Structure formats: structure tokens, C-alpha cells
DNA sequence: GTTGGATTGCTTAGCGGTGAGGTACTTTTT
DNA sequence: AAAAAGTACCTCACCGCTAAGCAATCCAAC
């Protein structure tokens, strides 16, 4: 029983036995899983005319609850992308009528982003499909193993400073 | 003790209590970790004039062992990117003299990619720094926890068909 | 042999991201 | 009150990847 990363570690052990390559057992696998899963999720998004970036914004707005209004800065922190990326995401979504931008009343620099009725309808339509895909992707692990995994990932995230808010 | 994804799950539980969003506990965290870790690794690569894509090719060639020769197709499978991406990676590396391309003697379609002496020297210079960074990134978990995590990630990868070779 | 399907690597348009920088506004300092 | 520092969002040049398509070659079945 060996996956791609096991082969990689074998190769390193042969070529550079002087180095401790064990961290690759975690980080290499995280990278590969991320790519594999993203490719899988992409198909579901595409089936609804979306991509990961657009889905991410719509989902973030939707789960914020009524009145479905956030700032670009909040979206930026949630998505962990730069401000330029958020501007462009919002440009695309606004052009499709899925979100609307309006100036903040209290801060002359600020902008309100609001989910339109169409945007809300779309994300609520995509969500069940998306969750079914995620469920399927993880179906190789029992619920218990999934829980263990989530716990370890949370530990690591917290150690890297990924606190909520 | 709650990370960003815990907040997300709380929001979904409030807004869409009808949906089972538990898979996000794993997949959402995988995505965030991947972004955080990539950003961290990027700094080490940049300090040596590299990016993730270039490092990946050089490392794959290096660990393949003498004579440090692979095909674009093998690099493609290892990196999980499209053939166009590999072509472009090789263009960049070749322009810098870090790899060399030559036609295959046995297959008219094929190309040999070889690590140049400069390429080998560079990757051997970067590797210790890179591993130190990876080690530091994981230092929030004990060795045992890292091992558990690697095991769970391998289980998931195998269930998704990521066999070695 | 010939034919038809794989396979190999390259090309290119388009997309989404970064990073540096800019403008406008707010907050803090003095 | 004025100056300085910080914040919010946008702009734009550049970069790497995908996806679709192409030409060349291999190989397996007839």
C-alpha cells in the first residue's frame, strides 16, 4: 500500500539519505489532495456556470445571513486572496447581476456588496450539488476517520494562526 | 478553540440547518492549509530565484537519480498539471540553462529532459532551506500527530486513485 | 501492410491570481 | 488644526495554468 508520495519519499531516501524529507509526507500529500479535490469540485461548479472563485464569494455572502451584505475586505480575509482578486471577482459577479455594489453610508472609502435575489437563488441551487460532491470525495473515509482528519487539520491551522476572526 | 472553518460551519448551521455541511470540515480546511502553506513555501523559493512550478520540476528530476533524465509526460503526471503547463515550465527552465531538452532516440514523438549541472547544483542548494521551511510549518504538531495526519491523507489519496506510478 | 486509435509534446486564447502602485478617505499624533 | 499614518478599494502589468486543438508518431488489430 503506497501512494505517489510514498514513491517520492523512497526516491529521496535513495538520492539524498542525508536529508530528513519526512515533512513531505504531510505537505506533499496536502498539495496533491488539494489539486485532486479542486479538479473534482470544479466540475460541479461548471455544471452551474460557476467557477471556484465565484462560488466562494456567493457562498460567503449567503452564509453571512440576511441582509447578505459584506465588504470587499471581509471577502478578502475569508478567501485569503489579495484585494485585486476580490475586485475582479466582484466585477464579474456584478456584471452577471449576482451581487450589487453600493457605497457605504458611514465610510467614504467603503463599499457594500449585496447578494442579489438572483445570486441567492443560484447559490441555494448549487449548494446541494456541491455538498453531494464533497460527500462523495470523502466517502473513502469513515465518518470517524473524517472527524480525526478534520481535527488534525484544525490543529495545524491554528498553529499557523488561522483563528476565526 | 475554533478556527475559521468552525465559524463557517456555525454560519451554515444557522442559515441552512437542512444541509449536512460536515464535509467542509475536511475539504475547507484542506483548501485553507494549502493556501497558507504555499504562501510560506513561496518565500523560500523566491529567496533562491525560483517559484513553486520551477522547484517542482527540478526536484522531480533530481530525485529521479542519475542520469537525471525524464520525459515531459512523466513530469506532467508527477505534477498533476496539463501538458501545456509542462511545456511552459520547461521553456522557462531551459531558457535559464537549468534543464536541457533533446529528442528521444527511440520515440520520434518523445523528448528527453535532462537536469543540467547548474540545475542540479541549484536544487541541491535550495533543498535544505525548503525542508527547513516545511519542518517549521509543521512544528505545531508533534511527530506522532504528523504521522497520524500523513496516514489519513494517504488513505484519502488512495481512495481517490492516487496510486504510485 | 494498412488502418484507426492512442500517445507525445506543442500552441494559443482566455482566465484568475499576484504585487506594486494609486486615489481617496479616516484615524491618530502632535 | 495640521500633519502623518493607516485603511479601503481599485488599476494594471505580468504570470502560470487550463482547455481545446494540432501535427507527428507509435502500435495493435485486422
Short mmCIF file of C-alpha atoms (C1' of nucleotides) in Angstrom, two decimals, chain D residues 1-27:
data_model
loop_
_atom_site.label_atom_id
_atom_site.label_comp_id
_atom_site.label_asym_id
_atom_site.label_seq_id
_atom_site.Cartn_x
_atom_site.Cartn_y
_atom_site.Cartn_z
"C1'" DA D 1 -5.87 72.38 13.37
"C1'" DA D 2 -2.39 70.42 10.71
"C1'" DA D 3 0.45 66.61 9.62
"C1'" DA D 4 1.31 61.83 9.46
"C1'" DA D 5 -0.01 57.26 9.41
"C1'" DG D 6 -3.27 53.91 8.31
"C1'" DT D 7 -7.16 51.83 5.72
"C1'" DA D 8 -10.35 50.59 1.77
"C1'" DC D 9 -10.73 49.71 -2.72
"C1'" DC D 10 -9.22 49.86 -7.42
"C1'" DT D 11 -5.88 49.62 -11.51
"C1'" DC D 12 -2.78 47.33 -14.36
"C1'" DA D 13 1.18 44.71 -16.00
"C1'" DC D 14 2.62 40.29 -15.69
"C1'" DC D 15 2.50 35.32 -14.73
"C1'" DG D 16 1.20 30.41 -14.76
"C1'" DC D 17 -2.44 27.29 -15.68
"C1'" DT D 18 -6.31 25.28 -18.30
"C1'" DA D 19 -8.73 23.68 -22.26
"C1'" DA D 20 -9.11 22.86 -26.79
"C1'" DG D 21 -6.91 21.85 -30.77
"C1'" DC D 22 -2.92 20.26 -33.77
"C1'" DA D 23 0.82 17.56 -36.03
"C1'" DA D 24 3.69 13.79 -35.65
"C1'" DT D 25 4.42 9.27 -34.34
"C1'" DC D 26 3.59 4.69 -32.37
"C1'" DC D 27 1.20 0.34 -32.10
#
